[in-house]
Amino acid sequence: MKIHTKAVHAGDRKRPKPQIPVTTPIYAAASFIPESAEQVDRIFAHEIEGYSYSRYENPTNLALEEQVTALENGFGSLACASGMAALETAIVTAVTDRRRFVLAADALYGATYRLLWNVLEPLGIESSLVDVCDLAAVEQALERHKPGCLLMETISNPLLRVGPIDKIAALCREAGCVLIVDNTFATPLLVRPIELGANLVMHSATKYLAGHGDVLGGLVTTDEAHYETLRALSRTKGPVMGPFEAYLTMRGVKTLPLRMERQCQNARRIAAWLREHPKVARVYYPDDPAHPDAETVRRLLPENLYGAIVSFELREAAEPEQVYAFLDRLKLIVKATSLGDVHSMILYPRVSTHRDLAPKQRERMGIRDNLVRLSVGIEDAGDIMADLDRAL
Ligand SMILES: Cc1ncc(COP(=O)(O)O)c(C=O)c1O
């Protein structure tokens, strides 16, 4: 089955029988009554399927988890309360029975660094950074640190680097290291990391999966080897999504392939137009033949689906005030901290996603003070360009 069909059908119309609702309802229940007292014991022992308590399993969440598992071609998934909860749960799952060391890409979402340095490091999970677009550097770092897991984003935030997941997965396998991929920017329409050899995939479902700006959520999908550890951890730690958010996310995922196709198409047009704009110094978009990872982009991303984020640097904007003035002139594009929604959104990484990094580190990562990140929506591309043009 193709992804467009799976998105609409997977997970739904299975429970409860015999009256089967066409969409999975919101099961707003903390606990469930068994048919008999003996059944409780068997459900807790995992001898039979069934629901006991929503921190363990919830029917609405389970339907969403099945849907995302189908899209990612994984073994099983866990719906979490946020992308960060999903990420933390994925990392802890990966290092539960391995060396507590995360080898992380040096181009990640800002809060991911805070998770590594401020939350996990004090708990004894160390980390080090590597350029995942440099395979020799990855090989050396694997040899040197012997990490329990390697963490990377499919398309990095905000400079849209694309690491060779398949080749990194092969190196990780050899080194006995678990590969975790944050697939938020690419979505399973573009890349399914487990098919390329990754072990765990996570999403901020807040973004493209839900897609309408009304959900905070996350998903972790795993291969067979890590699923039971993930669920066991979650049953105790309880990072789970609420059933209302699971319902909204599931509804969003049904149109994910359609939205994403349209958003990628719009983004490509807008990137090409921005490249010619006299007020724009530089455009970052993966379809660029001069993109530093052009070969990987050609190999891993489907033709014409290069993601829906376009980052660009403003000319004549040496000071943040000039960037603020540009942002304040926008009327249609929403100035808010997120991405992946049906409406176009823009943010200034220096003061939002990457604000906690030292200026020197931002500079090292190539995130300049005149860089803005545009998340392209499903609107008419001409209207988005007109808004940008007016503001530039
Ligand atoms: C790539 C990426 N990963 C993870 C997250 C965290 O997700 P959430 O905000 O849902 O916790 C974000 C949020 O912007 C993100 O962009």
PDB file of C-alpha atoms in Angstrom, residues 4-291:
ATOM      1  CA  HIS A   4      -1.364   8.147   0.798  1.00  0.00           C
ATOM      2  CA  THR A   5      -3.597   5.096   1.411  1.00  0.00           C
ATOM      3  CA  LYS A   6      -1.936   4.095   4.669  1.00  0.00           C
ATOM      4  CA  ALA A   7      -2.315   7.650   6.010  1.00  0.00           C
ATOM      5  CA  VAL A   8      -6.102   7.490   5.587  1.00  0.00           C
ATOM      6  CA  HIS A   9      -6.747   3.902   6.755  1.00  0.00           C
ATOM      7  CA  ALA A  10      -4.042   2.644   9.130  1.00  0.00           C
ATOM      8  CA  GLY A  11      -5.041   2.403  12.790  1.00  0.00           C
ATOM      9  CA  ASP A  12      -8.732   3.194  12.290  1.00  0.00           C
ATOM     10  CA  ARG A  13     -11.890   1.060  12.282  1.00  0.00           C
ATOM     11  CA  LYS A  14     -10.615  -1.783  14.422  1.00  0.00           C
ATOM     12  CA  ARG A  15     -12.187  -1.257  17.806  1.00  0.00           C
ATOM     13  CA  PRO A  16     -14.637  -1.653  19.416  1.00  0.00           C
ATOM     14  CA  LYS A  17     -16.672  -4.337  17.618  1.00  0.00           C
ATOM     15  CA  PRO A  18     -19.403  -4.921  16.454  1.00  0.00           C
ATOM     16  CA  GLN A  19     -20.363  -1.247  15.843  1.00  0.00           C
ATOM     17  CA  ILE A  20     -17.200   0.096  14.296  1.00  0.00           C
ATOM     18  CA  PRO A  21     -16.889   3.886  14.146  1.00  0.00           C
ATOM     19  CA  VAL A  22     -15.381   5.158  10.894  1.00  0.00           C
ATOM     20  CA  THR A  23     -12.849   7.181  12.867  1.00  0.00           C
ATOM     21  CA  THR A  24     -11.316   6.267  16.217  1.00  0.00           C
ATOM     22  CA  PRO A  25     -13.078   8.169  19.034  1.00  0.00           C
ATOM     23  CA  ILE A  26     -11.368  10.040  21.855  1.00  0.00           C
ATOM     24  CA  TYR A  27     -11.123   7.624  24.763  1.00  0.00           C
ATOM     25  CA  ALA A  28     -10.885  10.152  27.581  1.00  0.00           C
ATOM     26  CA  ALA A  29     -10.569   7.521  30.277  1.00  0.00           C
ATOM     27  CA  ALA A  30      -7.718   7.053  32.742  1.00  0.00           C
ATOM     28  CA  SER A  31      -8.563   3.400  33.327  1.00  0.00           C
ATOM     29  CA  PHE A  32     -10.601   0.557  31.846  1.00  0.00           C
ATOM     30  CA  ILE A  33     -12.855  -2.052  33.419  1.00  0.00           C
ATOM     31  CA  PRO A  34     -11.983  -5.660  32.576  1.00  0.00           C
ATOM     32  CA  GLU A  35     -14.573  -8.353  31.906  1.00  0.00           C
ATOM     33  CA  SER A  36     -13.340 -10.282  34.915  1.00  0.00           C
ATOM     34  CA  ALA A  37     -10.850  -9.846  37.741  1.00  0.00           C
ATOM     35  CA  GLU A  38      -8.712 -12.630  36.306  1.00  0.00           C
ATOM     36  CA  GLN A  39      -8.439 -10.665  33.045  1.00  0.00           C
ATOM     37  CA  VAL A  40      -6.634  -7.848  34.876  1.00  0.00           C
ATOM     38  CA  ASP A  41      -3.840 -10.214  35.775  1.00  0.00           C
ATOM     39  CA  ARG A  42      -3.563 -11.459  32.190  1.00  0.00           C
ATOM     40  CA  ILE A  43      -3.552  -7.933  30.719  1.00  0.00           C
ATOM     41  CA  PHE A  44      -0.849  -6.795  33.143  1.00  0.00           C
ATOM     42  CA  ALA A  45       1.172  -9.912  32.296  1.00  0.00           C
ATOM     43  CA  HIS A  46       0.786  -9.078  28.543  1.00  0.00           C
ATOM     44  CA  GLU A  47      -0.744 -12.518  27.971  1.00  0.00           C
ATOM     45  CA  ILE A  48      -3.758 -10.966  26.266  1.00  0.00           C
ATOM     46  CA  GLU A  49      -4.343  -7.605  24.621  1.00  0.00           C
ATOM     47  CA  GLY A  50      -6.460  -5.202  26.574  1.00  0.00           C
ATOM     48  CA  TYR A  51      -6.565  -1.881  28.302  1.00  0.00           C
ATOM     49  CA  SER A  52      -6.079  -1.305  31.986  1.00  0.00           C
ATOM     50  CA  TYR A  53      -4.655   2.168  32.493  1.00  0.00           C
ATOM     51  CA  SER A  54      -3.972   4.981  30.010  1.00  0.00           C
ATOM     52  CA  ARG A  55      -0.354   5.464  31.014  1.00  0.00           C
ATOM     53  CA  TYR A  56       0.197   1.971  29.598  1.00  0.00           C
ATOM     54  CA  GLU A  57      -2.099   1.953  26.590  1.00  0.00           C
ATOM     55  CA  ASN A  58      -5.042   4.006  25.396  1.00  0.00           C
ATOM     56  CA  PRO A  59      -7.200   3.023  22.388  1.00  0.00           C
ATOM     57  CA  THR A  60      -6.992   6.480  20.750  1.00  0.00           C
ATOM     58  CA  ASN A  61      -3.240   6.605  21.211  1.00  0.00           C
ATOM     59  CA  LEU A  62      -2.876   3.047  19.972  1.00  0.00           C
ATOM     60  CA  ALA A  63      -4.718   3.897  16.747  1.00  0.00           C
ATOM     61  CA  LEU A  64      -2.364   6.848  16.135  1.00  0.00           C
ATOM     62  CA  GLU A  65       0.632   4.686  17.016  1.00  0.00           C
ATOM     63  CA  GLU A  66      -0.446   2.070  14.460  1.00  0.00           C
ATOM     64  CA  GLN A  67      -0.957   4.777  11.840  1.00  0.00           C
ATOM     65  CA  VAL A  68       2.519   6.276  12.311  1.00  0.00           C
ATOM     66  CA  THR A  69       4.151   2.829  12.523  1.00  0.00           C
ATOM     67  CA  ALA A  70       2.588   2.030   9.134  1.00  0.00           C
ATOM     68  CA  LEU A  71       3.873   5.275   7.611  1.00  0.00           C
ATOM     69  CA  GLU A  72       7.388   4.841   8.999  1.00  0.00           C
ATOM     70  CA  ASN A  73       7.472   1.108   8.218  1.00  0.00           C
ATOM     71  CA  GLY A  74       8.579   0.438  11.773  1.00  0.00           C
ATOM     72  CA  PHE A  75       7.664  -2.251  14.301  1.00  0.00           C
ATOM     73  CA  GLY A  76       5.821  -0.124  16.860  1.00  0.00           C
ATOM     74  CA  SER A  77       5.362   3.444  18.102  1.00  0.00           C
ATOM     75  CA  LEU A  78       4.703   5.461  21.238  1.00  0.00           C
ATOM     76  CA  ALA A  79       2.769   8.722  21.218  1.00  0.00           C
ATOM     77  CA  CYS A  80       4.292  11.257  23.615  1.00  0.00           C
ATOM     78  CA  ALA A  81       3.217  14.578  25.098  1.00  0.00           C
ATOM     79  CA  SER A  82       5.770  16.565  23.055  1.00  0.00           C
ATOM     80  CA  GLY A  83       8.591  16.126  20.591  1.00  0.00           C
ATOM     81  CA  MET A  84      11.083  16.673  23.414  1.00  0.00           C
ATOM     82  CA  ALA A  85       9.405  13.974  25.547  1.00  0.00           C
ATOM     83  CA  ALA A  86       9.660  11.653  22.535  1.00  0.00           C
ATOM     84  CA  LEU A  87      13.323  12.509  22.035  1.00  0.00           C
ATOM     85  CA  GLU A  88      14.235  11.959  25.683  1.00  0.00           C
ATOM     86  CA  THR A  89      12.357   8.663  25.699  1.00  0.00           C
ATOM     87  CA  ALA A  90      14.088   7.555  22.480  1.00  0.00           C
ATOM     88  CA  ILE A  91      17.549   8.348  23.877  1.00  0.00           C
ATOM     89  CA  VAL A  92      16.924   6.618  27.201  1.00  0.00           C
ATOM     90  CA  THR A  93      15.530   3.585  25.320  1.00  0.00           C
ATOM     91  CA  ALA A  94      18.673   3.455  23.177  1.00  0.00           C
ATOM     92  CA  VAL A  95      21.170   3.619  26.046  1.00  0.00           C
ATOM     93  CA  THR A  96      19.287   1.484  28.574  1.00  0.00           C
ATOM     94  CA  ASP A  97      21.563  -1.489  27.917  1.00  0.00           C
ATOM     95  CA  ARG A  98      24.408   0.310  26.161  1.00  0.00           C
ATOM     96  CA  ARG A  99      27.171   2.763  26.975  1.00  0.00           C
ATOM     97  CA  ARG A 100      25.529   5.960  28.230  1.00  0.00           C
ATOM     98  CA  PHE A 101      27.027   8.194  25.586  1.00  0.00           C
ATOM     99  CA  VAL A 102      25.219  10.064  22.800  1.00  0.00           C
ATOM    100  CA  LEU A 103      27.120  10.993  19.672  1.00  0.00           C
ATOM    101  CA  ALA A 104      25.002  13.870  18.372  1.00  0.00           C
ATOM    102  CA  ALA A 105      24.991  15.717  15.058  1.00  0.00           C
ATOM    103  CA  ASP A 106      26.477  19.193  15.299  1.00  0.00           C
ATOM    104  CA  ALA A 107      23.418  20.649  13.546  1.00  0.00           C
ATOM    105  CA  LEU A 108      20.332  20.052  15.658  1.00  0.00           C
ATOM    106  CA  TYR A 109      17.280  21.854  17.015  1.00  0.00           C
ATOM    107  CA  GLY A 110      18.441  24.164  19.858  1.00  0.00           C
ATOM    108  CA  ALA A 111      16.424  22.490  22.649  1.00  0.00           C
ATOM    109  CA  THR A 112      17.943  19.131  21.709  1.00  0.00           C
ATOM    110  CA  TYR A 113      21.320  20.480  22.857  1.00  0.00           C
ATOM    111  CA  ARG A 114      19.717  21.692  26.090  1.00  0.00           C
ATOM    112  CA  LEU A 115      18.291  18.190  26.597  1.00  0.00           C
ATOM    113  CA  LEU A 116      21.743  16.653  26.096  1.00  0.00           C
ATOM    114  CA  TRP A 117      23.714  19.135  28.182  1.00  0.00           C
ATOM    115  CA  ASN A 118      21.301  20.317  30.890  1.00  0.00           C
ATOM    116  CA  VAL A 119      19.135  17.257  31.467  1.00  0.00           C
ATOM    117  CA  LEU A 120      20.917  14.086  30.371  1.00  0.00           C
ATOM    118  CA  GLU A 121      24.526  14.959  31.196  1.00  0.00           C
ATOM    119  CA  PRO A 122      23.840  15.590  34.908  1.00  0.00           C
ATOM    120  CA  LEU A 123      22.127  12.175  34.925  1.00  0.00           C
ATOM    121  CA  GLY A 124      25.279  10.509  33.616  1.00  0.00           C
ATOM    122  CA  ILE A 125      24.465  10.336  29.892  1.00  0.00           C
ATOM    123  CA  GLU A 126      27.399  12.076  28.247  1.00  0.00           C
ATOM    124  CA  SER A 127      27.525  13.424  24.720  1.00  0.00           C
ATOM    125  CA  SER A 128      29.803  14.724  22.017  1.00  0.00           C
ATOM    126  CA  LEU A 129      29.107  16.396  18.659  1.00  0.00           C
ATOM    127  CA  VAL A 130      30.060  15.291  15.161  1.00  0.00           C
ATOM    128  CA  ASP A 131      29.450  16.532  11.628  1.00  0.00           C
ATOM    129  CA  VAL A 132      27.196  13.741  10.304  1.00  0.00           C
ATOM    130  CA  CYS A 133      27.731  14.936   6.737  1.00  0.00           C
ATOM    131  CA  ASP A 134      31.410  13.930   7.073  1.00  0.00           C
ATOM    132  CA  LEU A 135      31.472  10.106   7.081  1.00  0.00           C
ATOM    133  CA  ALA A 136      35.161   9.891   7.992  1.00  0.00           C
ATOM    134  CA  ALA A 137      34.489  12.086  11.043  1.00  0.00           C
ATOM    135  CA  VAL A 138      31.547   9.857  12.033  1.00  0.00           C
ATOM    136  CA  GLU A 139      33.695   6.738  11.717  1.00  0.00           C
ATOM    137  CA  GLN A 140      36.444   8.286  13.866  1.00  0.00           C
ATOM    138  CA  ALA A 141      33.984   9.509  16.498  1.00  0.00           C
ATOM    139  CA  LEU A 142      32.339   6.070  16.715  1.00  0.00           C
ATOM    140  CA  GLU A 143      35.763   4.506  17.216  1.00  0.00           C
ATOM    141  CA  ARG A 144      36.866   7.117  19.767  1.00  0.00           C
ATOM    142  CA  HIS A 145      33.730   7.465  21.926  1.00  0.00           C
ATOM    143  CA  LYS A 146      32.091   4.057  21.489  1.00  0.00           C
ATOM    144  CA  PRO A 147      28.691   5.741  21.934  1.00  0.00           C
ATOM    145  CA  GLY A 148      25.526   3.876  22.856  1.00  0.00           C
ATOM    146  CA  CYS A 149      23.631   5.885  20.276  1.00  0.00           C
ATOM    147  CA  LEU A 150      24.037   8.397  17.477  1.00  0.00           C
ATOM    148  CA  LEU A 151      21.401  11.127  17.128  1.00  0.00           C
ATOM    149  CA  MET A 152      20.818  13.091  13.927  1.00  0.00           C
ATOM    150  CA  GLU A 153      18.063  14.948  12.067  1.00  0.00           C
ATOM    151  CA  THR A 154      17.068  13.852   8.538  1.00  0.00           C
ATOM    152  CA  ILE A 155      17.052  17.465   7.368  1.00  0.00           C
ATOM    153  CA  SER A 156      18.801  19.669   9.890  1.00  0.00           C
ATOM    154  CA  ASN A 157      17.323  22.716  11.577  1.00  0.00           C
ATOM    155  CA  PRO A 158      17.694  25.466  10.311  1.00  0.00           C
ATOM    156  CA  LEU A 159      20.387  25.046   7.609  1.00  0.00           C
ATOM    157  CA  LEU A 160      18.829  21.977   5.981  1.00  0.00           C
ATOM    158  CA  ARG A 161      21.883  19.718   5.830  1.00  0.00           C
ATOM    159  CA  VAL A 162      21.091  16.143   4.777  1.00  0.00           C
ATOM    160  CA  GLY A 163      23.313  13.429   6.271  1.00  0.00           C
ATOM    161  CA  PRO A 164      23.695  10.014   4.557  1.00  0.00           C
ATOM    162  CA  ILE A 165      21.457   8.059   6.968  1.00  0.00           C
ATOM    163  CA  ASP A 166      21.974   4.781   5.090  1.00  0.00           C
ATOM    164  CA  LYS A 167      25.777   4.969   5.283  1.00  0.00           C
ATOM    165  CA  ILE A 168      25.725   6.206   8.886  1.00  0.00           C
ATOM    166  CA  ALA A 169      23.363   3.332   9.777  1.00  0.00           C
ATOM    167  CA  ALA A 170      25.870   0.845   8.327  1.00  0.00           C
ATOM    168  CA  LEU A 171      28.714   2.382  10.371  1.00  0.00           C
ATOM    169  CA  CYS A 172      26.549   2.357  13.519  1.00  0.00           C
ATOM    170  CA  ARG A 173      25.589  -1.271  13.007  1.00  0.00           C
ATOM    171  CA  GLU A 174      29.244  -2.249  12.776  1.00  0.00           C
ATOM    172  CA  ALA A 175      30.040  -0.253  15.908  1.00  0.00           C
ATOM    173  CA  GLY A 176      27.111  -1.680  17.931  1.00  0.00           C
ATOM    174  CA  CYS A 177      25.633   1.811  18.207  1.00  0.00           C
ATOM    175  CA  VAL A 178      21.893   2.572  17.965  1.00  0.00           C
ATOM    176  CA  LEU A 179      20.895   5.153  15.357  1.00  0.00           C
ATOM    177  CA  ILE A 180      18.135   7.606  16.342  1.00  0.00           C
ATOM    178  CA  VAL A 181      16.787   9.909  13.634  1.00  0.00           C
ATOM    179  CA  ASP A 182      14.671  12.999  14.253  1.00  0.00           C
ATOM    180  CA  ASN A 183      12.492  12.851  11.139  1.00  0.00           C
ATOM    181  CA  THR A 184      10.423  15.948  11.960  1.00  0.00           C
ATOM    182  CA  PHE A 185      11.529  18.056   8.968  1.00  0.00           C
ATOM    183  CA  ALA A 186      11.383  15.267   6.365  1.00  0.00           C
ATOM    184  CA  THR A 187       8.261  13.325   7.461  1.00  0.00           C
ATOM    185  CA  PRO A 188       7.794   9.705   6.310  1.00  0.00           C
ATOM    186  CA  LEU A 189       6.608  10.975   2.928  1.00  0.00           C
ATOM    187  CA  LEU A 190      10.199  11.969   2.087  1.00  0.00           C
ATOM    188  CA  VAL A 191      12.348   9.596   4.135  1.00  0.00           C
ATOM    189  CA  ARG A 192      11.655   6.519   6.262  1.00  0.00           C
ATOM    190  CA  PRO A 193      14.848   6.148   8.293  1.00  0.00           C
ATOM    191  CA  ILE A 194      14.077   2.621   9.575  1.00  0.00           C
ATOM    192  CA  GLU A 195      14.059   1.432   5.931  1.00  0.00           C
ATOM    193  CA  LEU A 196      17.557   2.929   5.679  1.00  0.00           C
ATOM    194  CA  GLY A 197      18.832   1.076   8.743  1.00  0.00           C
ATOM    195  CA  ALA A 198      17.992   3.434  11.633  1.00  0.00           C
ATOM    196  CA  ASN A 199      16.710   1.835  14.851  1.00  0.00           C
ATOM    197  CA  LEU A 200      14.555   4.593  16.326  1.00  0.00           C
ATOM    198  CA  VAL A 201      12.765   7.484  14.645  1.00  0.00           C
ATOM    199  CA  MET A 202      11.157  10.376  16.452  1.00  0.00           C
ATOM    200  CA  HIS A 203       8.938  13.274  15.450  1.00  0.00           C
ATOM    201  CA  SER A 204       7.765  16.457  16.935  1.00  0.00           C
ATOM    202  CA  ALA A 205       4.143  15.664  15.997  1.00  0.00           C
ATOM    203  CA  THR A 206       3.472  19.323  16.777  1.00  0.00           C
ATOM    204  CA  LYS A 207       4.806  20.009  13.277  1.00  0.00           C
ATOM    205  CA  TYR A 208       3.879  18.253  10.005  1.00  0.00           C
ATOM    206  CA  LEU A 209       2.185  15.153  11.473  1.00  0.00           C
ATOM    207  CA  ALA A 210      -0.560  17.130  13.219  1.00  0.00           C
ATOM    208  CA  GLY A 211      -0.044  20.045  10.865  1.00  0.00           C
ATOM    209  CA  HIS A 212      -2.639  22.561  12.038  1.00  0.00           C
ATOM    210  CA  GLY A 213      -0.986  24.372  14.929  1.00  0.00           C
ATOM    211  CA  ASP A 214      -3.343  22.926  17.538  1.00  0.00           C
ATOM    212  CA  VAL A 215      -1.369  20.027  19.009  1.00  0.00           C
ATOM    213  CA  LEU A 216       1.765  19.605  21.083  1.00  0.00           C
ATOM    214  CA  GLY A 217       2.962  16.055  20.659  1.00  0.00           C
ATOM    215  CA  GLY A 218       5.698  13.621  19.735  1.00  0.00           C
ATOM    216  CA  LEU A 219       6.071  10.121  18.331  1.00  0.00           C
ATOM    217  CA  VAL A 220       8.792   7.509  18.683  1.00  0.00           C
ATOM    218  CA  THR A 221       8.823   4.602  16.228  1.00  0.00           C
ATOM    219  CA  THR A 222      11.242   1.716  16.684  1.00  0.00           C
ATOM    220  CA  ASP A 223      12.481  -1.443  15.051  1.00  0.00           C
ATOM    221  CA  GLU A 224      11.512  -4.747  16.651  1.00  0.00           C
ATOM    222  CA  ALA A 225      14.566  -4.919  18.904  1.00  0.00           C
ATOM    223  CA  HIS A 226      13.771  -1.703  20.811  1.00  0.00           C
ATOM    224  CA  TYR A 227       9.986  -1.704  21.021  1.00  0.00           C
ATOM    225  CA  GLU A 228       9.535  -3.570  24.301  1.00  0.00           C
ATOM    226  CA  THR A 229      12.161  -1.428  26.059  1.00  0.00           C
ATOM    227  CA  LEU A 230      10.423   1.719  24.795  1.00  0.00           C
ATOM    228  CA  ARG A 231       7.007   0.602  26.069  1.00  0.00           C
ATOM    229  CA  ALA A 232       8.381  -0.670  29.377  1.00  0.00           C
ATOM    230  CA  LEU A 233      10.120   2.669  30.012  1.00  0.00           C
ATOM    231  CA  SER A 234       7.017   4.592  29.037  1.00  0.00           C
ATOM    232  CA  ARG A 235       4.758   2.514  31.289  1.00  0.00           C
ATOM    233  CA  THR A 236       6.861   3.682  34.238  1.00  0.00           C
ATOM    234  CA  LYS A 237       7.961   7.166  33.149  1.00  0.00           C
ATOM    235  CA  GLY A 238       4.598   8.162  31.628  1.00  0.00           C
ATOM    236  CA  PRO A 239       5.609  10.645  28.915  1.00  0.00           C
ATOM    237  CA  VAL A 240       2.424   9.817  26.999  1.00  0.00           C
ATOM    238  CA  MET A 241       0.228  11.964  24.795  1.00  0.00           C
ATOM    239  CA  GLY A 242      -3.327  12.768  25.877  1.00  0.00           C
ATOM    240  CA  PRO A 243      -6.107  11.073  23.869  1.00  0.00           C
ATOM    241  CA  PHE A 244      -7.509  14.373  22.569  1.00  0.00           C
ATOM    242  CA  GLU A 245      -4.130  15.273  21.050  1.00  0.00           C
ATOM    243  CA  ALA A 246      -3.835  11.722  19.684  1.00  0.00           C
ATOM    244  CA  TYR A 247      -7.198  12.159  17.947  1.00  0.00           C
ATOM    245  CA  LEU A 248      -6.174  15.505  16.421  1.00  0.00           C
ATOM    246  CA  THR A 249      -2.783  14.150  15.340  1.00  0.00           C
ATOM    247  CA  MET A 250      -4.391  11.145  13.703  1.00  0.00           C
ATOM    248  CA  ARG A 251      -6.793  13.402  11.859  1.00  0.00           C
ATOM    249  CA  GLY A 252      -3.840  15.524  10.738  1.00  0.00           C
ATOM    250  CA  VAL A 253      -1.796  12.543   9.531  1.00  0.00           C
ATOM    251  CA  LYS A 254      -4.583  11.527   7.147  1.00  0.00           C
ATOM    252  CA  THR A 255      -3.795  14.565   4.996  1.00  0.00           C
ATOM    253  CA  LEU A 256      -0.038  14.599   5.679  1.00  0.00           C
ATOM    254  CA  PRO A 257       1.013  13.281   2.240  1.00  0.00           C
ATOM    255  CA  LEU A 258      -1.246  15.787   0.452  1.00  0.00           C
ATOM    256  CA  ARG A 259      -0.200  18.725   2.595  1.00  0.00           C
ATOM    257  CA  MET A 260       3.471  17.832   2.384  1.00  0.00           C
ATOM    258  CA  GLU A 261       3.420  17.482  -1.402  1.00  0.00           C
ATOM    259  CA  ARG A 262       1.827  20.900  -1.728  1.00  0.00           C
ATOM    260  CA  GLN A 263       4.141  22.479   0.871  1.00  0.00           C
ATOM    261  CA  CYS A 264       7.255  21.056  -0.826  1.00  0.00           C
ATOM    262  CA  GLN A 265       6.025  22.310  -4.195  1.00  0.00           C
ATOM    263  CA  ASN A 266       5.407  25.796  -2.772  1.00  0.00           C
ATOM    264  CA  ALA A 267       8.760  25.802  -0.958  1.00  0.00           C
ATOM    265  CA  ARG A 268      10.662  24.927  -4.121  1.00  0.00           C
ATOM    266  CA  ARG A 269       9.035  27.777  -6.028  1.00  0.00           C
ATOM    267  CA  ILE A 270       9.653  30.240  -3.215  1.00  0.00           C
ATOM    268  CA  ALA A 271      13.311  29.178  -2.812  1.00  0.00           C
ATOM    269  CA  ALA A 272      13.913  29.722  -6.547  1.00  0.00           C
ATOM    270  CA  TRP A 273      12.236  33.137  -6.355  1.00  0.00           C
ATOM    271  CA  LEU A 274      14.195  34.182  -3.248  1.00  0.00           C
ATOM    272  CA  ARG A 275      17.502  33.261  -4.956  1.00  0.00           C
ATOM    273  CA  GLU A 276      16.806  35.981  -7.520  1.00  0.00           C
ATOM    274  CA  HIS A 277      15.649  38.582  -4.994  1.00  0.00           C
ATOM    275  CA  PRO A 278      18.010  41.554  -4.647  1.00  0.00           C
ATOM    276  CA  LYS A 279      17.332  41.870  -0.881  1.00  0.00           C
ATOM    277  CA  VAL A 280      18.272  38.256  -0.190  1.00  0.00           C
ATOM    278  CA  ALA A 281      21.948  37.380   0.323  1.00  0.00           C
ATOM    279  CA  ARG A 282      21.689  33.578   0.439  1.00  0.00           C
ATOM    280  CA  VAL A 283      19.050  30.857   0.267  1.00  0.00           C
ATOM    281  CA  TYR A 284      19.233  27.418   1.897  1.00  0.00           C
ATOM    282  CA  TYR A 285      17.071  24.766   0.238  1.00  0.00           C
ATOM    283  CA  PRO A 286      18.049  21.159  -0.544  1.00  0.00           C
ATOM    284  CA  ASP A 287      17.196  21.268  -4.286  1.00  0.00           C
ATOM    285  CA  ASP A 288      20.157  23.605  -4.871  1.00  0.00           C
ATOM    286  CA  PRO A 289      22.739  21.840  -7.134  1.00  0.00           C
ATOM    287  CA  ALA A 290      25.401  23.643  -5.071  1.00  0.00           C
ATOM    288  CA  HIS A 291      23.965  22.257  -1.779  1.00  0.00           C
TER     289      HIS A 291
END
